[in-house]
């Protein structure tokens, strides 16, 4: 398993991007084959994403969360998965003006919003987060 052999956050940005893209491709084509991994897949993703700082990689990771929560049992890791995504709220990001592949703050916000709303069980955790950040 990729999480046992590779510590993703120890990789350089480009290599982390490759890992996120591999996971995306696997989920896109082989979700049913991956589902027997169950909660282990969720845990591996949490470890993979934990501490990600690059906005391009965050966008990739955020875009994976809705598929993961709809395809795998997250019961054991609800709070961990919520924490690994919600720590980026509120999103504060200014793209580099000279970056031709720059993503926007709006893209990050939309993707994070999709994460926080991806599954009803997150609602119990999102409301206190919003109240905390607003005060």
mmCIF file of N, CA and C in Angstrom:
data_model
loop_
_atom_site.group_PDB
_atom_site.id
_atom_site.type_symbol
_atom_site.label_atom_id
_atom_site.label_comp_id
_atom_site.label_asym_id
_atom_site.label_seq_id
_atom_site.Cartn_x
_atom_site.Cartn_y
_atom_site.Cartn_z
ATOM 1 N N UNK A 1 0.843 -1.182 0.000
ATOM 2 C CA UNK A 1 0.000 0.000 0.000
ATOM 3 C C UNK A 1 0.879 1.233 0.000
ATOM 4 N N UNK A 2 0.430 2.239 -0.717
ATOM 5 C CA UNK A 2 1.249 3.433 -0.898
ATOM 6 C C UNK A 2 1.539 4.132 0.430
ATOM 7 N N UNK A 3 0.597 4.098 1.379
ATOM 8 C CA UNK A 3 0.825 4.773 2.652
ATOM 9 C C UNK A 3 1.825 4.043 3.532
ATOM 10 N N UNK A 4 2.034 2.753 3.299
ATOM 11 C CA UNK A 4 2.997 2.004 4.100
ATOM 12 C C UNK A 4 4.403 2.139 3.535
ATOM 13 N N UNK A 5 4.506 2.314 2.240
ATOM 14 C CA UNK A 5 5.802 2.368 1.586
ATOM 15 C C UNK A 5 6.293 3.785 1.325
ATOM 16 N N UNK A 6 5.386 4.737 1.319
ATOM 17 C CA UNK A 6 5.745 6.106 0.966
ATOM 18 C C UNK A 6 5.125 7.070 1.966
ATOM 19 N N UNK A 7 5.951 7.905 2.575
ATOM 20 C CA UNK A 7 5.430 8.987 3.413
ATOM 21 C C UNK A 7 5.229 10.179 2.487
ATOM 22 N N UNK A 8 4.005 10.373 2.049
ATOM 23 C CA UNK A 8 3.701 11.334 0.992
ATOM 24 C C UNK A 8 4.167 12.740 1.346
ATOM 25 N N UNK A 9 3.954 13.170 2.571
ATOM 26 C CA UNK A 9 4.327 14.536 2.922
ATOM 27 C C UNK A 9 5.840 14.755 2.972
ATOM 28 N N UNK A 10 6.616 13.691 2.900
ATOM 29 C CA UNK A 10 8.072 13.836 2.830
ATOM 30 C C UNK A 10 8.544 14.061 1.392
ATOM 31 N N UNK A 11 7.641 13.875 0.444
ATOM 32 C CA UNK A 11 7.986 14.050 -0.967
ATOM 33 C C UNK A 11 7.951 15.522 -1.358
ATOM 34 N N UNK A 12 8.626 15.848 -2.448
ATOM 35 C CA UNK A 12 8.552 17.221 -2.954
ATOM 36 C C UNK A 12 7.160 17.444 -3.554
ATOM 37 N N UNK A 13 6.797 18.710 -3.741
ATOM 38 C CA UNK A 13 5.458 19.077 -4.185
ATOM 39 C C UNK A 13 5.019 18.330 -5.433
ATOM 40 N N UNK A 14 5.869 18.281 -6.428
ATOM 41 C CA UNK A 14 5.510 17.640 -7.697
ATOM 42 C C UNK A 14 5.220 16.155 -7.490
ATOM 43 N N UNK A 15 6.016 15.494 -6.673
ATOM 44 C CA UNK A 15 5.795 14.070 -6.420
ATOM 45 C C UNK A 15 4.520 13.828 -5.611
ATOM 46 N N UNK A 16 4.222 14.748 -4.677
ATOM 47 C CA UNK A 16 2.963 14.631 -3.940
ATOM 48 C C UNK A 16 1.786 14.781 -4.900
ATOM 49 N N UNK A 17 1.924 15.673 -5.850
ATOM 50 C CA UNK A 17 0.896 15.866 -6.863
ATOM 51 C C UNK A 17 0.672 14.581 -7.657
ATOM 52 N N UNK A 18 1.751 13.903 -7.994
ATOM 53 C CA UNK A 18 1.648 12.634 -8.719
ATOM 54 C C UNK A 18 0.855 11.623 -7.881
ATOM 55 N N UNK A 19 1.135 11.563 -6.600
ATOM 56 C CA UNK A 19 0.422 10.619 -5.725
ATOM 57 C C UNK A 19 -1.069 10.945 -5.698
ATOM 58 N N UNK A 20 -1.423 12.224 -5.527
ATOM 59 C CA UNK A 20 -2.837 12.606 -5.522
ATOM 60 C C UNK A 20 -3.503 12.253 -6.852
ATOM 61 N N UNK A 21 -2.795 12.458 -7.932
ATOM 62 C CA UNK A 21 -3.347 12.120 -9.249
ATOM 63 C C UNK A 21 -3.500 10.612 -9.440
ATOM 64 N N UNK A 22 -2.587 9.845 -8.886
ATOM 65 C CA UNK A 22 -2.713 8.381 -8.935
ATOM 66 C C UNK A 22 -3.949 7.946 -8.155
ATOM 67 N N UNK A 23 -4.131 8.505 -6.967
ATOM 68 C CA UNK A 23 -5.299 8.167 -6.162
ATOM 69 C C UNK A 23 -6.574 8.558 -6.909
ATOM 70 N N UNK A 24 -6.566 9.728 -7.536
ATOM 71 C CA UNK A 24 -7.734 10.156 -8.315
ATOM 72 C C UNK A 24 -8.032 9.161 -9.432
ATOM 73 N N UNK A 25 -7.010 8.759 -10.163
ATOM 74 C CA UNK A 25 -7.196 7.803 -11.262
ATOM 75 C C UNK A 25 -7.702 6.462 -10.744
ATOM 76 N N UNK A 26 -7.166 6.020 -9.632
ATOM 77 C CA UNK A 26 -7.620 4.755 -9.046
ATOM 78 C C UNK A 26 -9.084 4.834 -8.622
ATOM 79 N N UNK A 27 -9.447 5.935 -7.974
ATOM 80 C CA UNK A 27 -10.837 6.092 -7.547
ATOM 81 C C UNK A 27 -11.775 6.229 -8.742
ATOM 82 N N UNK A 28 -11.283 6.876 -9.772
ATOM 83 C CA UNK A 28 -12.106 7.086 -10.964
ATOM 84 C C UNK A 28 -12.417 5.778 -11.679
ATOM 85 N N UNK A 29 -11.447 4.883 -11.723
ATOM 86 C CA UNK A 29 -11.614 3.656 -12.501
ATOM 87 C C UNK A 29 -11.803 2.390 -11.672
ATOM 88 N N UNK A 30 -11.343 2.391 -10.429
ATOM 89 C CA UNK A 30 -11.326 1.142 -9.653
ATOM 90 C C UNK A 30 -11.919 1.272 -8.258
ATOM 91 N N UNK A 31 -12.897 2.124 -8.090
ATOM 92 C CA UNK A 31 -13.489 2.309 -6.764
ATOM 93 C C UNK A 31 -13.979 0.994 -6.181
ATOM 94 N N UNK A 32 -14.695 0.219 -6.968
ATOM 95 C CA UNK A 32 -15.240 -1.056 -6.463
ATOM 96 C C UNK A 32 -14.131 -2.002 -6.015
ATOM 97 N N UNK A 33 -13.022 -2.004 -6.730
ATOM 98 C CA UNK A 33 -11.905 -2.872 -6.361
ATOM 99 C C UNK A 33 -11.196 -2.368 -5.105
ATOM 100 N N UNK A 34 -11.246 -1.060 -4.872
ATOM 101 C CA UNK A 34 -10.599 -0.479 -3.692
ATOM 102 C C UNK A 34 -11.473 -0.569 -2.446
ATOM 103 N N UNK A 35 -12.767 -0.663 -2.616
ATOM 104 C CA UNK A 35 -13.681 -0.637 -1.480
ATOM 105 C C UNK A 35 -13.411 -1.711 -0.421
ATOM 106 N N UNK A 36 -12.937 -2.901 -0.783
ATOM 107 C CA UNK A 36 -12.619 -3.864 0.282
ATOM 108 C C UNK A 36 -11.552 -3.367 1.272
ATOM 109 N N UNK A 37 -10.759 -2.373 0.878
ATOM 110 C CA UNK A 37 -9.790 -1.796 1.812
ATOM 111 C C UNK A 37 -10.502 -1.076 2.950
ATOM 112 N N UNK A 38 -11.713 -0.607 2.687
ATOM 113 C CA UNK A 38 -12.538 0.028 3.701
ATOM 114 C C UNK A 38 -11.863 1.181 4.411
ATOM 115 N N UNK A 39 -11.935 1.129 5.733
ATOM 116 C CA UNK A 39 -11.400 2.209 6.562
ATOM 117 C C UNK A 39 -9.893 2.368 6.406
ATOM 118 N N UNK A 40 -9.191 1.316 5.997
ATOM 119 C CA UNK A 40 -7.744 1.434 5.775
ATOM 120 C C UNK A 40 -7.448 2.442 4.670
ATOM 121 N N UNK A 41 -8.291 2.472 3.654
ATOM 122 C CA UNK A 41 -8.103 3.443 2.574
ATOM 123 C C UNK A 41 -8.303 4.861 3.110
ATOM 124 N N UNK A 42 -9.329 5.043 3.923
ATOM 125 C CA UNK A 42 -9.605 6.355 4.509
ATOM 126 C C UNK A 42 -8.434 6.805 5.367
ATOM 127 N N UNK A 43 -7.936 5.905 6.204
ATOM 128 C CA UNK A 43 -6.798 6.234 7.060
ATOM 129 C C UNK A 43 -5.567 6.597 6.234
ATOM 130 N N UNK A 44 -5.326 5.850 5.171
ATOM 131 C CA UNK A 44 -4.180 6.131 4.300
ATOM 132 C C UNK A 44 -4.318 7.514 3.675
ATOM 133 N N UNK A 45 -5.528 7.869 3.261
ATOM 134 C CA UNK A 45 -5.738 9.194 2.672
ATOM 135 C C UNK A 45 -5.507 10.291 3.705
ATOM 136 N N UNK A 46 -5.989 10.096 4.917
ATOM 137 C CA UNK A 46 -5.788 11.089 5.978
ATOM 138 C C UNK A 46 -4.295 11.309 6.200
ATOM 139 N N UNK A 47 -3.546 10.219 6.286
ATOM 140 C CA UNK A 47 -2.096 10.342 6.460
ATOM 141 C C UNK A 47 -1.457 11.050 5.269
ATOM 142 N N UNK A 48 -1.938 10.744 4.094
ATOM 143 C CA UNK A 48 -1.393 11.336 2.881
ATOM 144 C C UNK A 48 -1.603 12.849 2.856
ATOM 145 N N UNK A 49 -2.783 13.278 3.260
ATOM 146 C CA UNK A 49 -3.140 14.689 3.164
ATOM 147 C C UNK A 49 -2.660 15.521 4.351
ATOM 148 N N UNK A 50 -2.472 14.883 5.481
ATOM 149 C CA UNK A 50 -2.145 15.595 6.715
ATOM 150 C C UNK A 50 -0.900 16.460 6.556
ATOM 151 N N UNK A 51 -1.075 17.751 6.743
ATOM 152 C CA UNK A 51 0.042 18.677 6.672
ATOM 153 C C UNK A 51 0.301 19.257 5.289
ATOM 154 N N UNK A 52 -0.516 18.921 4.312
ATOM 155 C CA UNK A 52 -0.313 19.453 2.961
ATOM 156 C C UNK A 52 -0.396 20.974 2.988
ATOM 157 N N UNK A 53 0.529 21.622 2.323
ATOM 158 C CA UNK A 53 0.563 23.079 2.325
ATOM 159 C C UNK A 53 0.464 23.691 0.936
ATOM 160 N N UNK A 54 0.784 22.925 -0.075
ATOM 161 C CA UNK A 54 0.766 23.491 -1.416
ATOM 162 C C UNK A 54 -0.675 23.629 -1.918
ATOM 163 N N UNK A 55 -1.079 24.822 -2.338
ATOM 164 C CA UNK A 55 -2.458 25.034 -2.787
ATOM 165 C C UNK A 55 -2.874 24.136 -3.951
ATOM 166 N N UNK A 56 -1.969 23.866 -4.869
ATOM 167 C CA UNK A 56 -2.316 22.985 -6.000
ATOM 168 C C UNK A 56 -2.620 21.573 -5.508
ATOM 169 N N UNK A 57 -1.821 21.110 -4.570
ATOM 170 C CA UNK A 57 -2.058 19.772 -4.016
ATOM 171 C C UNK A 57 -3.283 19.744 -3.112
ATOM 172 N N UNK A 58 -3.513 20.836 -2.400
ATOM 173 C CA UNK A 58 -4.726 20.905 -1.582
ATOM 174 C C UNK A 58 -5.968 20.804 -2.456
ATOM 175 N N UNK A 59 -5.953 21.473 -3.585
ATOM 176 C CA UNK A 59 -7.090 21.399 -4.485
ATOM 177 C C UNK A 59 -7.313 19.956 -4.949
ATOM 178 N N UNK A 60 -6.230 19.272 -5.287
ATOM 179 C CA UNK A 60 -6.338 17.864 -5.680
ATOM 180 C C UNK A 60 -6.905 17.023 -4.538
ATOM 181 N N UNK A 61 -6.373 17.226 -3.336
ATOM 182 C CA UNK A 61 -6.820 16.454 -2.173
ATOM 183 C C UNK A 61 -8.274 16.760 -1.830
ATOM 184 N N UNK A 62 -8.633 18.049 -1.815
ATOM 185 C CA UNK A 62 -10.013 18.429 -1.518
ATOM 186 C C UNK A 62 -10.984 17.772 -2.497
ATOM 187 N N UNK A 63 -10.590 17.703 -3.751
ATOM 188 C CA UNK A 63 -11.468 17.123 -4.765
ATOM 189 C C UNK A 63 -11.651 15.609 -4.592
ATOM 190 N N UNK A 64 -10.760 14.977 -3.849
ATOM 191 C CA UNK A 64 -10.881 13.539 -3.592
ATOM 192 C C UNK A 64 -11.831 13.221 -2.443
ATOM 193 N N UNK A 65 -11.951 14.134 -1.504
ATOM 194 C CA UNK A 65 -12.707 13.864 -0.278
ATOM 195 C C UNK A 65 -14.160 13.457 -0.541
ATOM 196 N N UNK A 66 -14.926 14.183 -1.363
ATOM 197 C CA UNK A 66 -16.318 13.755 -1.571
ATOM 198 C C UNK A 66 -16.446 12.325 -2.096
ATOM 199 N N UNK A 67 -15.581 11.928 -2.985
ATOM 200 C CA UNK A 67 -15.614 10.557 -3.503
ATOM 201 C C UNK A 67 -15.278 9.556 -2.404
ATOM 202 N N UNK A 68 -14.291 9.881 -1.595
ATOM 203 C CA UNK A 68 -13.877 8.972 -0.521
ATOM 204 C C UNK A 68 -15.002 8.782 0.494
ATOM 205 N N UNK A 69 -15.632 9.883 0.922
ATOM 206 C CA UNK A 69 -16.668 9.752 1.946
ATOM 207 C C UNK A 69 -17.919 9.064 1.415
ATOM 208 N N UNK A 70 -18.125 9.098 0.113
ATOM 209 C CA UNK A 70 -19.286 8.424 -0.473
ATOM 210 C C UNK A 70 -18.994 6.969 -0.817
ATOM 211 N N UNK A 71 -17.721 6.601 -0.884
ATOM 212 C CA UNK A 71 -17.355 5.261 -1.347
ATOM 213 C C UNK A 71 -16.791 4.345 -0.264
ATOM 214 N N UNK A 72 -16.379 4.920 0.872
ATOM 215 C CA UNK A 72 -15.718 4.136 1.914
ATOM 216 C C UNK A 72 -16.353 4.416 3.270
ATOM 217 N N UNK A 73 -16.271 3.454 4.182
ATOM 218 C CA UNK A 73 -16.796 3.693 5.534
ATOM 219 C C UNK A 73 -15.858 4.636 6.289
ATOM 220 N N UNK A 74 -16.402 5.747 6.733
ATOM 221 C CA UNK A 74 -15.553 6.727 7.424
ATOM 222 C C UNK A 74 -15.830 6.773 8.918
ATOM 223 N N UNK A 75 -16.717 5.911 9.402
ATOM 224 C CA UNK A 75 -17.156 5.965 10.800
ATOM 225 C C UNK A 75 -16.005 6.093 11.793
ATOM 226 N N UNK A 76 -14.990 5.271 11.630
ATOM 227 C CA UNK A 76 -13.858 5.278 12.576
ATOM 228 C C UNK A 76 -13.010 6.541 12.465
ATOM 229 N N UNK A 77 -13.101 7.218 11.337
ATOM 230 C CA UNK A 77 -12.198 8.348 11.097
ATOM 231 C C UNK A 77 -12.927 9.645 10.768
ATOM 232 N N UNK A 78 -14.179 9.764 11.166
ATOM 233 C CA UNK A 78 -14.955 10.968 10.846
ATOM 234 C C UNK A 78 -14.235 12.220 11.330
ATOM 235 N N UNK A 79 -13.883 12.247 12.606
ATOM 236 C CA UNK A 79 -13.245 13.445 13.156
ATOM 237 C C UNK A 79 -11.873 13.683 12.545
ATOM 238 N N UNK A 80 -11.117 12.626 12.308
ATOM 239 C CA UNK A 80 -9.789 12.788 11.710
ATOM 240 C C UNK A 80 -9.893 13.344 10.294
ATOM 241 N N UNK A 81 -10.810 12.814 9.515
ATOM 242 C CA UNK A 81 -10.982 13.297 8.145
ATOM 243 C C UNK A 81 -11.496 14.728 8.150
ATOM 244 N N UNK A 82 -12.410 15.014 9.059
ATOM 245 C CA UNK A 82 -12.901 16.385 9.173
ATOM 246 C C UNK A 82 -11.766 17.326 9.565
ATOM 247 N N UNK A 83 -10.971 16.924 10.540
ATOM 248 C CA UNK A 83 -9.874 17.777 11.020
ATOM 249 C C UNK A 83 -8.831 18.041 9.942
ATOM 250 N N UNK A 84 -8.524 17.020 9.149
ATOM 251 C CA UNK A 84 -7.475 17.165 8.141
ATOM 252 C C UNK A 84 -7.924 18.081 6.994
ATOM 253 N N UNK A 85 -9.240 18.264 6.851
ATOM 254 C CA UNK A 85 -9.732 19.189 5.829
ATOM 255 C C UNK A 85 -10.121 20.538 6.434
ATOM 256 N N UNK A 86 -10.800 20.505 7.561
ATOM 257 C CA UNK A 86 -11.325 21.753 8.136
ATOM 258 C C UNK A 86 -10.236 22.680 8.662
ATOM 259 N N UNK A 87 -9.050 22.160 8.872
ATOM 260 C CA UNK A 87 -7.964 23.022 9.372
ATOM 261 C C UNK A 87 -7.611 24.122 8.359
ATOM 262 N N UNK A 88 -8.087 23.996 7.131
ATOM 263 C CA UNK A 88 -7.817 25.002 6.099
ATOM 264 C C UNK A 88 -8.907 26.065 6.031
ATOM 265 N N UNK A 89 -9.881 25.982 6.949
ATOM 266 C CA UNK A 89 -10.949 26.973 6.994
ATOM 267 C C UNK A 89 -10.637 28.011 8.051
ATOM 268 N N UNK A 90 -10.785 29.290 7.761
ATOM 269 C CA UNK A 90 -11.123 29.851 6.459
ATOM 270 C C UNK A 90 -9.901 29.838 5.536
ATOM 271 N N UNK A 91 -10.179 29.720 4.280
ATOM 272 C CA UNK A 91 -9.102 29.668 3.294
ATOM 273 C C UNK A 91 -8.559 31.066 3.068
ATOM 274 N N UNK A 92 -7.265 31.189 3.245
ATOM 275 C CA UNK A 92 -6.588 32.464 3.009
ATOM 276 C C UNK A 92 -5.449 32.191 2.050
ATOM 277 N N UNK A 93 -5.620 32.643 0.829
ATOM 278 C CA UNK A 93 -4.641 32.314 -0.203
ATOM 279 C C UNK A 93 -4.627 33.403 -1.256
ATOM 280 N N UNK A 94 -3.434 33.822 -1.619
ATOM 281 C CA UNK A 94 -3.249 34.774 -2.712
ATOM 282 C C UNK A 94 -2.329 34.123 -3.730
ATOM 283 N N UNK A 95 -2.837 33.885 -4.941
ATOM 284 C CA UNK A 95 -2.005 33.223 -5.947
ATOM 285 C C UNK A 95 -0.839 34.103 -6.376
ATOM 286 N N UNK A 96 0.229 33.457 -6.783
ATOM 287 C CA UNK A 96 1.389 34.178 -7.299
ATOM 288 C C UNK A 96 0.998 34.803 -8.641
ATOM 289 N N UNK A 97 1.268 36.092 -8.831
ATOM 290 C CA UNK A 97 0.856 36.737 -10.084
ATOM 291 C C UNK A 97 1.579 36.198 -11.325
ATOM 292 N N UNK A 98 2.758 35.632 -11.136
ATOM 293 C CA UNK A 98 3.539 35.152 -12.278
ATOM 294 C C UNK A 98 3.409 33.644 -12.497
ATOM 295 N N UNK A 99 2.452 33.005 -11.810
ATOM 296 C CA UNK A 99 2.255 31.559 -11.941
ATOM 297 C C UNK A 99 1.199 31.289 -13.009
ATOM 298 N N UNK A 100 1.602 30.740 -14.155
ATOM 299 C CA UNK A 100 0.641 30.517 -15.242
ATOM 300 C C UNK A 100 -0.407 29.445 -14.912
ATOM 301 N N UNK A 101 -0.095 28.556 -13.989
ATOM 302 C CA UNK A 101 -1.058 27.518 -13.624
ATOM 303 C C UNK A 101 -1.667 27.785 -12.258
ATOM 304 N N UNK A 102 -1.695 29.042 -11.883
ATOM 305 C CA UNK A 102 -2.179 29.404 -10.555
ATOM 306 C C UNK A 102 -3.643 29.040 -10.380
ATOM 307 N N UNK A 103 -3.920 28.543 -9.208
ATOM 308 C CA UNK A 103 -5.308 28.307 -8.846
ATOM 309 C C UNK A 103 -5.782 29.534 -8.091
ATOM 310 N N UNK A 104 -7.062 29.656 -7.929
ATOM 311 C CA UNK A 104 -7.607 30.836 -7.264
ATOM 312 C C UNK A 104 -8.086 30.489 -5.863
ATOM 313 N N UNK A 105 -8.254 31.513 -5.069
ATOM 314 C CA UNK A 105 -8.805 31.313 -3.734
ATOM 315 C C UNK A 105 -10.225 30.764 -3.861
ATOM 316 N N UNK A 106 -10.955 31.221 -4.865
ATOM 317 C CA UNK A 106 -12.318 30.737 -5.066
ATOM 318 C C UNK A 106 -12.341 29.227 -5.338
ATOM 319 N N UNK A 107 -11.399 28.739 -6.125
ATOM 320 C CA UNK A 107 -11.324 27.300 -6.385
ATOM 321 C C UNK A 107 -11.083 26.523 -5.096
ATOM 322 N N UNK A 108 -10.152 27.013 -4.286
ATOM 323 C CA UNK A 108 -9.861 26.356 -3.012
ATOM 324 C C UNK A 108 -11.077 26.400 -2.084
ATOM 325 N N UNK A 109 -11.726 27.539 -2.009
ATOM 326 C CA UNK A 109 -12.905 27.680 -1.142
ATOM 327 C C UNK A 109 -14.026 26.750 -1.589
ATOM 328 N N UNK A 110 -14.267 26.696 -2.885
ATOM 329 C CA UNK A 110 -15.325 25.824 -3.395
ATOM 330 C C UNK A 110 -15.021 24.354 -3.097
ATOM 331 N N UNK A 111 -13.773 23.954 -3.296
ATOM 332 C CA UNK A 111 -13.393 22.562 -3.055
ATOM 333 C C UNK A 111 -13.467 22.232 -1.563
ATOM 334 N N UNK A 112 -13.033 23.159 -0.711
ATOM 335 C CA UNK A 112 -13.122 22.937 0.741
ATOM 336 C C UNK A 112 -14.581 22.872 1.179
ATOM 337 N N UNK A 113 -15.396 23.742 0.631
ATOM 338 C CA UNK A 113 -16.825 23.721 0.950
ATOM 339 C C UNK A 113 -17.438 22.369 0.583
ATOM 340 N N UNK A 114 -17.042 21.845 -0.563
ATOM 341 C CA UNK A 114 -17.549 20.529 -0.973
ATOM 342 C C UNK A 114 -17.115 19.443 0.011
ATOM 343 N N UNK A 115 -15.923 19.577 0.568
ATOM 344 C CA UNK A 115 -15.454 18.620 1.584
ATOM 345 C C UNK A 115 -16.309 18.701 2.846
ATOM 346 N N UNK A 116 -16.493 19.915 3.330
ATOM 347 C CA UNK A 116 -17.196 20.108 4.594
ATOM 348 C C UNK A 116 -18.676 19.751 4.491
ATOM 349 N N UNK A 117 -19.204 19.739 3.270
ATOM 350 C CA UNK A 117 -20.616 19.399 3.052
ATOM 351 C C UNK A 117 -20.784 18.023 2.419
ATOM 352 N N UNK A 118 -19.726 17.268 2.332
ATOM 353 C CA UNK A 118 -19.743 16.008 1.577
ATOM 354 C C UNK A 118 -20.587 14.920 2.210
ATOM 355 N N UNK A 119 -20.752 14.979 3.494
ATOM 356 C CA UNK A 119 -21.477 13.910 4.189
ATOM 357 C C UNK A 119 -22.194 14.539 5.387
ATOM 358 N N UNK A 120 -23.437 14.125 5.648
ATOM 359 C CA UNK A 120 -24.217 14.748 6.727
ATOM 360 C C UNK A 120 -23.543 14.708 8.100
ATOM 361 N N UNK A 121 -22.768 13.676 8.373
ATOM 362 C CA UNK A 121 -22.134 13.565 9.687
ATOM 363 C C UNK A 121 -21.147 14.711 9.936
ATOM 364 N N UNK A 122 -20.650 15.334 8.888
ATOM 365 C CA UNK A 122 -19.764 16.491 9.052
ATOM 366 C C UNK A 122 -20.521 17.714 9.568
ATOM 367 N N UNK A 123 -21.827 17.754 9.385
ATOM 368 C CA UNK A 123 -22.615 18.915 9.821
ATOM 369 C C UNK A 123 -22.457 19.158 11.313
ATOM 370 N N UNK A 124 -22.444 18.084 12.098
ATOM 371 C CA UNK A 124 -22.283 18.229 13.549
ATOM 372 C C UNK A 124 -20.943 18.838 13.925
ATOM 373 N N UNK A 125 -19.969 18.694 13.056
ATOM 374 C CA UNK A 125 -18.641 19.237 13.321
ATOM 375 C C UNK A 125 -18.446 20.605 12.663
ATOM 376 N N UNK A 126 -19.145 20.834 11.564
ATOM 377 C CA UNK A 126 -18.968 22.078 10.816
ATOM 378 C C UNK A 126 -19.570 23.271 11.539
ATOM 379 N N UNK A 127 -20.753 23.101 12.085
ATOM 380 C CA UNK A 127 -21.411 24.226 12.758
ATOM 381 C C UNK A 127 -20.569 24.805 13.891
ATOM 382 N N UNK A 128 -20.044 23.992 14.802
ATOM 383 C CA UNK A 128 -19.166 24.558 15.848
ATOM 384 C C UNK A 128 -17.919 25.224 15.261
ATOM 385 N N UNK A 129 -17.375 24.661 14.178
ATOM 386 C CA UNK A 129 -16.210 25.275 13.532
ATOM 387 C C UNK A 129 -16.552 26.663 13.017
ATOM 388 N N UNK A 130 -17.683 26.778 12.332
ATOM 389 C CA UNK A 130 -18.107 28.076 11.806
ATOM 390 C C UNK A 130 -18.324 29.091 12.921
ATOM 391 N N UNK A 131 -18.985 28.650 13.977
ATOM 392 C CA UNK A 131 -19.234 29.561 15.111
ATOM 393 C C UNK A 131 -17.921 30.004 15.751
ATOM 394 N N UNK A 132 -16.993 29.077 15.884
ATOM 395 C CA UNK A 132 -15.680 29.401 16.461
ATOM 396 C C UNK A 132 -14.944 30.423 15.610
ATOM 397 N N UNK A 133 -14.957 30.250 14.305
ATOM 398 C CA UNK A 133 -14.214 31.132 13.403
ATOM 399 C C UNK A 133 -14.866 32.494 13.260
ATOM 400 N N UNK A 134 -16.184 32.561 13.456
ATOM 401 C CA UNK A 134 -16.891 33.832 13.342
ATOM 402 C C UNK A 134 -16.760 34.701 14.580
ATOM 403 N N UNK A 135 -16.383 34.099 15.712
ATOM 404 C CA UNK A 135 -16.266 34.889 16.937
ATOM 405 C C UNK A 135 -14.851 35.271 17.224
#
